[in-house]
Amino acid sequence: MHRPDVIIIGGGHAGVEAAWAAASVLGAGARVVLVTMDPGKIGAMSCNPAIGGLAKGQMVREIDALGGVMARATDHAGILFKMLNTSKGAAVRGPRAQCDKYHYAAEVQRLLATRAQVEVIAGTVDDLLVDDGACVGVRLPAGWRRVRADEAAAARNVLGTQMAEPVFVPEGAAQEACELRAGAVVLTTGTFMRALMHTGESRTEGGRVGEGSAVGISGMLRGLGFELGRLKTGTPPRLRRASIAWDSLAPQHGDEPPVPFSDLPAQTLPRGAFPGLAQVDCRITETTAGIHELIRANLHRAPMYSGQIEASSGPRYCPSLEDKVVRFADRESHHVFLEPESLYTDEVYCNGISTSLPAEVQEGIVRGMRGCERAEILRWGYAVEYDMVWPHQIDATCETKPVRGLYLAGQINGTSGYEEAAAQGLVAGLNAARRVRGADEVRIGREQAYIGVMMDDLVTRTPREPYRMFTSRAEHRLLLRADNADERLTPLGRELGLVDEARMDAFDARVRAMDAIRAGLLAARADASTGERWHDYARRPDVPVAAVAEALRTAGVDAPMPLVDRVVTDLRYEGYVARQRAEVRRHAESERSPIPETLDPDAIVGLRAEAREALRKFRPATLGQAGRLAGISPADVSLIAIAMRRARAVR
């Protein structure tokens, strides 16, 4: 086996984007090895079968603008598309899609199989190879196997006439233990590091039902000097749709027409959203006061409350039902969304009742909900606790500070959600590949993308619960809309080697179309008596976008409605955006000013002890990052800047 350029450990959403990004940057002739316990589960949606949402949807659009996989797979596998927050401004709207979870994973695998640079190995990693402070490879224990792509399964998945099949299939005999050396390693363990699943008093090793636990990696990372934490997440029970009084419950419909995630809708395959997807509908029910009493009576049997789970905390913004009942004791009910998981199975996801209570208690909860009195439970809910690495030990490039050439992405960094994991995977794969090529590292700024906001938050704040992205985390969210992700990032992606020619051509065509719309609005008169142009008239919030589109058609500019909407939004936000851009420019110098690794906090005269401690712990890469650390005041930032200037003068 010849030496790979980059090794990816883990085949979840982070691992997939890391492999795809590394392959894009390294190009033809490169070799990217992805090691995963079960190749058939690459791209699996282990919890909610949905992609996107508020702020999360913006990140998926950003991943797509940078040439990633997630949006394309979503458009192919989507069965219900909805834009959230449409009653509010465009800056806080978020696209979301319910997916057929089997088709989503199969499409991710099919796309990955098209990259000749990516080789998949079925196996585990029991050690990292570290020489002189740098990660130079991994050790594969005996039993690993090579994997091939099943072209017949991929072709059947494209048709979408039956439940999708895994594309990656192990082949050949199990291999002996070996060392596999590479230029960089990306670790994406998800919830599998020393993972335990809990349902009531029952406890099973594993990070997902039917799968194992990566036990050795935690000890290996501790041995390398990493500080680990422990978090938990959970999942709700799944029900059989035929056993639910479906028609008695209020429906939740998708948007018509559905809005795609990807900028490449023409490449969406036949059973995808376009053209003309017949969308499914979700249903809504709720918990009751009686259900809440049942939960309170059994709290002593819930692993988080009995002490059975050692994790310090779970997700604050996606809490278990037992957490909701305790935290919001005055609430007599909580909404529960019943979401089909596939077009070809009867599985229904109960969004809103994640729980690890015993099976008989879960049965009482489910059957206490309206419409679910006779519901059959296909899979019990459970909690997962797992090890993670406190993210102050990584840089915003995803490279670890203790070990060069080792990159961490996904839930190992304390985040939650498919979208957060995929975004980190893209950053890690990009920088791992650039390291191999000897190129400078890349950090995405807070003003450029939600991806940049997340990476900066991770390295300047210590999360106390799994990190989840929200629009409120972005101070420049007027710049970071879902509809303008391509404008913000696609040219950058092309420069970095992430974006191919076809995507860039599509971007250039959209830019030309929007230029034509702007020119048409400047030329067309909205009021003959006053001479007011549509360019000014369209700024009014009470003017429908459809009226603007009709005026353009009359003027001979027949543009797609999404692009008209985007240009009108630009006009309406123009003044606010100009102020935010000015603010970004004011802070640009500190954001770009690198702090030398040799700068000794103890040698900075006048720096407070709290600031010294923060600098030692977080080791910020730039002056801007230092200014966002808890414990560092504006006066401390000034002292650090003076010390940096003196260090440069000495050099």
XYZ file of C-alpha atoms in Angstrom:
651
model
C 0.000 0.000 0.000
C 1.654 3.222 -1.113
C 1.711 6.279 1.141
C -1.493 8.403 1.171
C -1.424 12.188 1.295
C -4.188 12.550 3.895
C -5.903 10.018 6.177
C -9.483 10.669 7.383
C -10.729 8.688 10.394
C -14.526 8.416 10.461
C -17.175 8.353 7.735
C -19.807 10.676 9.188
C -20.698 14.114 7.869
C -17.373 15.608 8.983
C -15.327 12.766 7.515
C -17.126 12.907 4.168
C -16.603 16.647 3.709
C -12.975 16.339 4.855
C -12.277 13.612 2.287
C -14.085 15.516 -0.479
C -12.291 18.803 0.276
C -8.860 17.163 0.519
C -9.421 15.335 -2.778
C -10.512 18.575 -4.479
C -7.491 20.544 -3.281
C -4.916 17.801 -3.927
C -6.305 17.000 -7.378
C -5.638 14.122 -9.744
C -3.011 11.624 -8.681
C -3.475 12.305 -4.974
C -4.515 9.643 -2.462
C -6.939 10.273 0.395
C -7.716 7.308 2.650
C -10.955 7.275 4.675
C -11.012 4.716 7.515
C -14.418 3.839 8.965
C -15.838 1.012 11.064
C -18.796 0.383 8.722
C -18.480 1.673 5.123
C -22.185 1.034 4.550
C -22.951 3.740 7.141
C -20.910 6.494 5.481
C -23.106 9.616 5.453
C -25.714 8.054 7.758
C -28.304 10.309 9.386
C -28.121 8.822 12.855
C -30.636 11.161 14.480
C -33.083 13.581 12.845
C -33.497 12.861 9.097
C -33.302 16.573 8.267
C -30.685 19.010 7.020
C -30.574 22.746 7.670
C -32.700 25.057 9.780
C -32.040 28.483 11.284
C -28.314 29.322 10.821
C -27.664 25.641 10.084
C -29.233 26.093 6.649
C -26.897 29.023 6.010
C -23.939 26.773 6.824
C -25.136 24.115 4.371
C -25.360 26.779 1.666
C -21.815 27.868 2.592
C -20.534 24.293 2.357
C -22.108 24.121 -1.095
C -20.638 27.458 -2.147
C -17.228 26.015 -1.242
C -17.846 22.934 -3.381
C -18.966 20.504 -0.652
C -21.296 17.501 -0.682
C -24.083 18.086 1.844
C -26.369 20.370 -0.187
C -26.190 18.185 -3.304
C -27.106 15.066 -1.317
C -29.950 16.960 0.381
C -31.463 18.081 -2.918
C -31.300 14.508 -4.162
C -32.786 12.913 -1.039
C -35.153 15.682 0.111
C -38.816 14.798 0.634
C -40.013 18.063 2.267
C -38.428 21.509 1.803
C -39.299 24.544 3.911
C -37.813 28.007 4.372
C -37.999 28.927 8.069
C -38.559 32.431 9.468
C -40.162 33.748 6.282
C -42.118 36.294 8.333
C -38.809 37.905 9.337
C -35.966 39.525 7.442
C -33.890 37.635 4.898
C -30.835 37.694 7.172
C -32.410 35.252 9.640
C -34.284 32.958 7.261
C -33.012 29.406 7.088
C -33.662 26.623 4.557
C -34.495 23.171 5.943
C -35.202 19.854 4.232
C -36.630 16.610 5.497
C -34.729 13.784 3.776
C -35.185 10.149 2.942
C -32.381 9.070 5.250
C -31.493 5.957 3.230
C -31.269 7.862 -0.023
C -29.247 10.605 1.644
C -26.527 8.208 2.844
C -26.549 6.336 -0.479
C -26.184 9.568 -2.448
C -23.299 10.724 -0.245
C -21.608 7.378 -0.890
C -22.306 7.587 -4.629
C -20.781 11.064 -4.822
C -17.739 9.998 -2.796
C -17.252 7.002 -5.081
C -16.862 9.379 -8.051
C -13.611 10.723 -6.556
C -10.792 8.509 -7.773
C -8.491 10.050 -5.149
C -10.558 8.676 -2.232
C -9.959 5.123 -1.008
C -12.196 3.686 1.725
C -10.949 1.171 4.291
C -13.204 -0.792 6.649
C -11.471 -0.889 10.010
C -10.485 0.996 13.121
C -7.448 2.980 14.224
C -5.815 2.007 17.484
C -2.932 4.487 17.493
C -1.658 7.691 15.930
C 1.932 7.805 14.743
C 3.619 10.923 16.115
C 7.213 11.922 15.352
C 8.820 15.028 16.798
C 5.457 16.576 17.730
C 3.833 15.937 14.342
C 1.238 13.323 13.362
C 2.666 11.268 10.507
C 0.108 8.461 10.205
C -1.989 5.822 11.952
C -1.772 2.210 13.039
C -4.470 -0.133 11.720
C -5.002 -3.216 13.894
C -5.499 -6.611 12.277
C -8.851 -7.159 10.580
C -9.059 -4.130 8.299
C -10.337 -4.682 4.782
C -10.298 -2.835 1.491
C -13.602 -1.512 0.157
C -14.991 -1.213 -3.363
C -17.812 0.906 -4.743
C -20.781 -1.177 -5.930
C -21.620 0.499 -9.241
C -24.828 -1.513 -9.639
C -26.136 -0.308 -6.261
C -25.179 3.270 -7.143
C -27.114 3.023 -10.416
C -30.203 1.637 -8.664
C -30.027 4.435 -6.087
C -30.088 7.039 -8.848
C -33.438 5.731 -10.078
C -34.970 6.030 -6.622
C -37.580 3.368 -7.317
C -36.742 1.361 -4.207
C -35.112 1.865 -0.830
C -31.497 2.924 -1.402
C -28.616 0.533 -0.815
C -25.117 1.195 0.564
C -22.633 1.850 -2.223
C -19.422 0.947 -0.375
C -18.911 -2.796 0.143
C -15.930 -4.452 1.932
C -14.104 -6.980 -0.216
C -11.230 -9.406 0.098
C -9.676 -11.022 3.133
C -9.007 -9.309 6.453
C -5.528 -7.785 6.537
C -2.737 -7.920 9.109
C -1.975 -4.978 11.371
C 0.037 -2.256 9.651
C 1.275 1.306 9.893
C -0.109 3.759 7.366
C 1.880 6.984 7.056
C 0.587 10.241 5.583
C 1.234 13.953 5.377
C -1.750 14.802 7.630
C -4.481 13.038 9.613
C -8.071 14.217 10.222
C -9.895 12.670 13.193
C -13.729 12.735 13.022
C -14.995 10.306 15.672
C -18.535 11.680 16.067
C -20.192 10.216 19.165
C -18.134 7.004 19.049
C -15.197 7.833 21.349
C -15.639 5.608 24.436
C -19.357 5.772 23.635
C -22.141 4.314 25.793
C -25.850 4.156 24.901
C -28.463 4.341 27.673
C -32.137 3.385 27.763
C -33.270 3.416 31.367
C -31.057 1.108 33.430
C -29.864 -0.645 30.259
C -26.396 0.356 29.059
C -24.666 -0.753 25.835
C -21.318 0.128 24.304
C -21.688 1.995 21.020
C -22.195 5.403 19.428
C -25.226 4.375 17.354
C -27.682 1.450 17.428
C -26.054 -1.701 16.086
C -22.563 -0.179 15.975
C -19.524 -0.295 18.220
C -17.500 2.131 20.302
C -14.047 3.554 19.565
C -12.491 2.808 22.925
C -8.752 3.162 22.327
C -8.684 6.646 20.805
C -9.495 8.404 24.100
C -6.508 6.874 25.878
C -4.318 7.587 22.878
C -5.274 11.299 22.898
C -4.759 11.567 26.660
C -1.330 10.041 26.185
C -0.530 12.811 23.717
C -1.436 15.420 26.317
C -4.965 16.347 25.219
C -7.539 17.439 27.799
C -10.752 15.470 27.219
C -14.326 16.106 28.292
C -17.506 14.068 28.201
C -20.821 15.125 26.674
C -24.133 13.497 25.898
C -26.744 13.638 23.212
C -29.906 11.672 22.586
C -32.514 10.497 20.139
C -36.292 9.898 20.352
C -38.280 6.725 19.735
C -39.312 5.821 16.170
C -42.909 4.833 15.420
C -44.700 2.838 12.726
C -46.712 5.266 10.629
C -49.549 2.813 9.941
C -50.171 2.603 13.703
C -50.646 6.389 14.054
C -54.003 8.112 13.508
C -52.197 10.215 10.901
C -55.178 11.964 9.325
C -56.452 13.147 12.708
C -53.346 15.327 13.224
C -52.597 18.778 11.801
C -50.322 18.623 8.739
C -47.084 20.540 8.206
C -46.566 21.103 4.466
C -43.445 21.986 2.504
C -42.957 25.051 0.308
C -44.236 25.090 -3.254
C -42.115 25.349 -5.227
C -39.319 23.940 -3.059
C -36.098 25.968 -2.868
C -32.954 23.927 -3.545
C -29.944 23.960 -1.238
C -27.325 23.540 -3.936
C -26.282 25.993 -6.594
C -26.128 23.012 -8.958
C -29.803 21.974 -9.299
C -29.153 20.718 -12.820
C -26.982 17.987 -11.313
C -29.742 16.847 -8.960
C -30.706 13.304 -9.881
C -34.154 12.089 -11.043
C -35.729 11.371 -7.680
C -34.461 14.604 -6.165
C -36.414 17.744 -5.466
C -36.277 19.106 -8.981
C -38.238 19.096 -11.075
C -41.604 18.561 -9.431
C -41.091 16.616 -6.216
C -44.341 15.375 -4.674
C -43.460 16.301 -1.114
C -44.546 14.355 1.948
C -46.119 16.087 4.920
C -45.286 15.938 8.616
C -47.854 15.914 11.412
C -47.916 17.705 14.747
C -49.040 16.420 18.136
C -48.085 17.294 21.717
C -47.257 15.985 25.168
C -49.770 16.380 28.001
C -49.814 17.154 31.715
C -50.364 13.434 32.334
C -47.239 12.552 30.350
C -45.242 15.082 32.358
C -46.438 13.524 35.617
C -45.378 10.094 34.327
C -41.899 11.476 33.574
C -41.558 13.135 36.996
C -42.532 9.884 38.674
C -39.749 8.080 36.809
C -36.958 10.675 36.842
C -34.967 8.463 39.205
C -34.790 5.931 36.359
C -33.480 8.442 33.795
C -29.707 7.935 33.378
C -28.906 11.668 33.555
C -30.732 11.978 36.864
C -29.778 8.618 38.389
C -26.048 9.285 37.985
C -25.644 6.469 35.457
C -24.392 8.976 32.832
C -21.109 10.639 33.782
C -21.277 13.307 31.048
C -21.221 16.834 32.423
C -23.998 18.138 30.180
C -26.185 17.575 27.169
C -27.457 19.894 24.442
C -29.151 22.937 25.985
C -31.002 23.822 22.793
C -32.179 20.319 21.905
C -32.851 18.884 25.376
C -34.323 15.535 26.270
C -37.999 15.425 27.192
C -37.117 14.747 30.817
C -34.908 17.887 30.786
C -37.801 19.918 29.333
C -40.192 18.721 32.024
C -37.748 19.674 34.790
C -36.540 22.934 33.249
C -39.959 24.199 32.150
C -42.052 22.901 35.025
C -44.859 25.387 34.329
C -45.462 24.050 30.796
C -48.279 21.510 30.465
C -47.382 20.463 26.915
C -44.640 20.549 24.290
C -45.067 20.237 20.526
C -43.964 16.969 18.916
C -43.414 16.775 15.150
C -43.954 13.391 13.522
C -41.578 13.238 10.544
C -41.406 10.392 7.991
C -37.850 9.066 7.685
C -38.165 7.535 4.216
C -40.427 7.198 1.208
C -39.982 3.436 1.284
C -40.324 2.519 4.963
C -42.948 3.104 7.655
C -40.542 4.773 10.126
C -41.560 8.042 11.776
C -39.182 10.236 13.781
C -40.689 11.889 16.898
C -39.026 15.294 16.848
C -39.282 16.796 20.342
C -39.227 13.795 22.672
C -35.592 12.730 22.793
C -35.400 10.490 25.863
C -33.394 7.815 27.645
C -36.160 6.713 30.028
C -36.945 2.962 30.310
C -38.886 1.352 27.473
C -42.130 0.961 29.411
C -42.072 4.665 30.351
C -41.410 5.624 26.713
C -44.422 3.546 25.706
C -46.567 5.528 28.142
C -45.217 8.821 26.778
C -45.891 7.896 23.155
C -49.364 6.500 23.735
C -50.306 9.525 25.794
C -49.908 11.775 22.749
C -52.924 12.614 20.614
C -53.070 10.419 17.520
C -50.535 7.953 18.947
C -52.798 6.049 21.329
C -52.139 2.787 19.432
C -48.688 3.627 18.088
C -46.204 0.824 17.604
C -42.670 1.715 18.672
C -40.068 0.461 16.202
C -37.029 1.668 18.164
C -36.710 3.017 21.679
C -35.108 6.386 22.314
C -31.689 6.397 23.929
C -28.948 8.727 25.153
C -25.317 8.523 24.075
C -22.417 9.741 26.180
C -19.039 10.115 24.549
C -15.600 11.643 24.940
C -14.569 14.855 23.189
C -11.553 17.163 23.064
C -11.987 20.616 24.585
C -11.674 22.847 21.507
C -9.328 25.452 22.996
C -6.716 22.868 21.952
C -7.387 23.408 18.224
C -6.838 26.356 15.915
C -9.542 27.817 13.669
C -7.936 25.722 10.897
C -8.997 22.593 12.880
C -5.320 21.696 13.407
C -4.505 20.717 16.976
C -2.058 22.854 18.929
C -0.307 19.994 20.803
C 0.288 17.869 17.663
C 1.062 19.373 14.261
C -0.548 17.736 11.230
C -3.453 16.347 13.303
C -6.869 17.883 12.590
C -10.103 17.393 14.556
C -13.587 17.909 13.097
C -17.162 17.330 14.241
C -18.521 16.259 17.593
C -15.023 15.483 18.851
C -14.710 19.295 19.145
C -17.845 19.590 21.283
C -20.349 20.530 18.593
C -23.768 19.044 17.834
C -25.506 18.592 14.510
C -24.768 17.313 11.032
C -24.233 20.799 9.632
C -21.675 21.929 12.223
C -19.768 18.665 11.725
C -19.765 18.931 7.927
C -18.529 22.533 8.026
C -15.632 21.595 10.297
C -14.834 18.634 8.061
C -14.507 20.943 5.066
C -12.157 23.274 6.988
C -10.075 20.346 8.261
C -9.822 18.634 4.869
C -8.896 21.911 3.164
C -6.116 22.699 5.640
C -4.817 19.141 5.830
C -4.431 19.135 2.045
C -2.771 22.553 2.064
C -0.321 21.334 4.687
C 0.600 18.420 2.433
C 1.110 20.853 -0.454
C 3.206 23.208 1.684
C 0.643 26.025 1.310
C -0.414 28.524 3.975
C -3.230 27.588 6.329
C -6.693 29.099 5.787
C -8.952 30.617 8.442
C -12.448 31.707 7.447
C -13.408 34.985 9.131
C -16.495 35.739 11.204
C -17.472 38.355 8.616
C -17.182 35.820 5.757
C -19.371 32.932 6.888
C -21.223 31.190 9.694
C -18.473 28.589 9.316
C -16.027 31.268 10.424
C -18.263 32.265 13.342
C -18.385 28.658 14.553
C -14.636 28.058 14.246
C -13.864 31.311 16.064
C -16.372 30.533 18.826
C -14.851 27.088 19.354
C -11.307 28.356 19.779
C -12.123 31.401 21.925
C -14.813 29.964 24.211
C -15.012 26.722 26.168
C -18.429 25.132 25.462
C -20.363 23.896 28.487
C -22.798 21.949 26.329
C -22.664 20.713 22.722
C -22.223 23.791 20.511
C -25.058 24.584 18.128
C -25.100 27.384 15.563
C -27.682 30.207 15.831
C -28.095 33.411 13.848
C -27.684 35.327 17.132
C -24.057 34.153 17.346
C -23.148 36.154 14.206
C -22.627 39.886 14.734
C -22.458 40.350 10.939
C -25.518 38.291 10.057
C -26.823 40.922 7.621
C -23.822 39.975 5.471
C -24.280 36.230 5.973
C -27.605 35.444 4.330
C -28.464 32.005 2.979
C -29.093 33.398 -0.517
C -25.702 35.095 -0.945
C -23.395 32.294 0.227
C -22.059 31.829 -3.302
C -21.198 35.516 -3.636
C -19.309 35.411 -0.339
C -17.461 32.138 -0.810
C -17.451 30.618 -4.312
C -14.644 32.821 -5.702
C -12.615 32.015 -2.572
C -13.361 28.317 -3.040
C -12.153 28.507 -6.638
C -8.938 30.196 -5.514
C -8.345 27.460 -2.922
C -9.046 24.601 -5.330
C -12.336 23.545 -3.709
C -14.612 24.741 -6.516
C -14.541 23.111 -9.936
C -15.014 24.780 -13.300
C -18.663 23.755 -13.701
C -19.650 25.362 -10.392
C -17.664 28.498 -11.187
C -19.339 28.776 -14.599
C -22.763 28.512 -12.920
C -21.743 31.217 -10.435
C -20.568 33.540 -13.219
C -23.895 33.023 -15.024
C -25.824 34.031 -11.872
C -23.675 37.140 -11.452
C -24.417 38.173 -15.042
C -28.139 37.551 -14.518
C -28.181 39.713 -11.362
C -26.272 42.475 -13.141
C -28.986 42.401 -15.825
C -31.689 42.662 -13.137
C -29.987 45.679 -11.545
C -29.600 47.358 -14.916
C -33.261 46.681 -15.697
C -34.376 48.206 -12.396
C -32.274 51.301 -13.052
C -33.779 51.706 -16.533
C -37.459 50.938 -15.799
C -39.769 53.695 -14.521
C -42.196 52.809 -11.749
C -44.042 56.136 -11.946
C -44.211 58.044 -15.221
C -45.321 61.284 -13.544
C -42.464 61.471 -11.037
C -39.879 59.549 -13.019
C -39.189 57.251 -10.029
C -37.194 54.221 -11.113
C -37.992 50.653 -10.080
C -34.492 50.575 -8.562
C -35.757 53.003 -5.875
C -39.369 51.804 -5.738
C -38.296 48.189 -5.069
C -36.570 49.293 -1.858
C -39.948 49.760 -0.152
C -40.794 46.777 2.083
C -44.470 46.938 1.047
C -43.676 46.378 -2.647
C -44.114 42.667 -3.511
C -41.141 40.990 -5.162
C -43.579 39.476 -7.681
C -44.471 43.023 -8.798
C -40.770 43.784 -9.290
C -40.355 40.608 -11.367
C -43.375 41.528 -13.508
C -41.976 45.031 -14.112
C -38.694 43.484 -15.221
C -40.486 41.141 -17.638
C -42.321 44.135 -19.117
C -38.930 45.792 -19.582
C -37.620 42.700 -21.364
C -35.635 41.206 -18.471
C -37.026 37.719 -17.757
C -35.097 36.685 -14.621
C -35.672 33.793 -12.193
C -37.700 34.824 -9.152
C -34.981 33.734 -6.616
C -32.477 36.085 -8.254
C -34.991 38.953 -8.359
C -35.695 38.351 -4.668
C -31.965 38.400 -3.947
C -31.356 41.688 -5.774
C -34.352 43.308 -4.059
C -33.057 42.121 -0.673
C -29.662 43.653 -1.465
C -31.366 46.973 -2.219
C -33.414 46.946 0.986
C -30.409 46.080 3.171
C -27.981 48.343 1.321
C -27.554 50.993 4.032
C -27.265 48.492 6.882
C -24.807 46.345 4.936
C -22.608 49.357 4.187
C -22.371 50.098 7.919
C -21.495 46.493 8.732
C -18.821 46.412 6.024
C -17.319 49.607 7.440
C -17.227 47.990 10.879
C -15.516 44.916 9.416
C -12.883 47.135 7.791
C -12.223 48.922 11.108
C -11.449 45.599 12.806
C -9.667 43.979 9.868
C -6.143 44.847 11.015
C -6.487 43.146 14.421
C -8.299 40.165 12.869
C -5.383 39.574 10.510
C -2.525 40.337 12.930
C -0.908 36.989 13.789
C 0.351 36.498 17.330
C 3.829 34.903 17.194
C 3.934 31.456 18.778
C 7.076 32.597 20.602
C 5.267 35.465 22.376
C 5.533 34.785 26.128
C 2.504 36.066 28.099
C 4.667 36.364 31.231
C 6.987 38.773 29.421
C 4.224 41.272 28.538
C 4.633 44.155 30.978
C 1.432 45.230 32.721
C -0.687 42.282 31.527
C -3.104 41.071 34.197
C -2.774 37.538 35.573
C -6.234 36.581 34.222
C -5.216 37.672 30.721
C -1.930 35.722 30.948
C -3.838 32.599 31.939
C -6.272 33.012 28.998
C -3.394 33.450 26.532
C -1.640 30.334 27.822
C -4.811 28.221 27.695
C -6.260 29.300 24.339
C -3.078 30.364 22.488
C -5.038 32.643 20.098
C -3.709 32.801 16.548
C -4.585 36.461 15.932
C -5.041 39.656 17.907
C -8.742 39.589 17.001
C -9.146 36.153 18.576
C -7.319 37.338 21.700
C -9.761 40.217 22.073
C -12.703 37.796 22.190
C -11.290 35.631 24.961
C -13.013 35.757 28.336
C -10.632 37.409 30.773
C -8.933 39.705 28.248
C -9.921 43.379 28.367
C -9.423 46.071 25.688
C -6.464 47.357 27.747
C -4.936 43.864 27.654
C -5.346 43.786 23.864
C -3.424 47.069 23.610
C -0.579 45.645 25.697
C -0.474 42.487 23.565
C -0.368 44.612 20.393
C 2.553 46.651 21.775
C 4.422 43.459 22.672
C 3.808 42.102 19.154
C 5.212 45.271 17.567
C 8.299 45.097 19.783
C 8.809 41.435 18.899
C 8.603 42.274 15.182
C 11.093 45.140 15.623
C 13.551 42.827 17.385
C 13.257 40.251 14.599
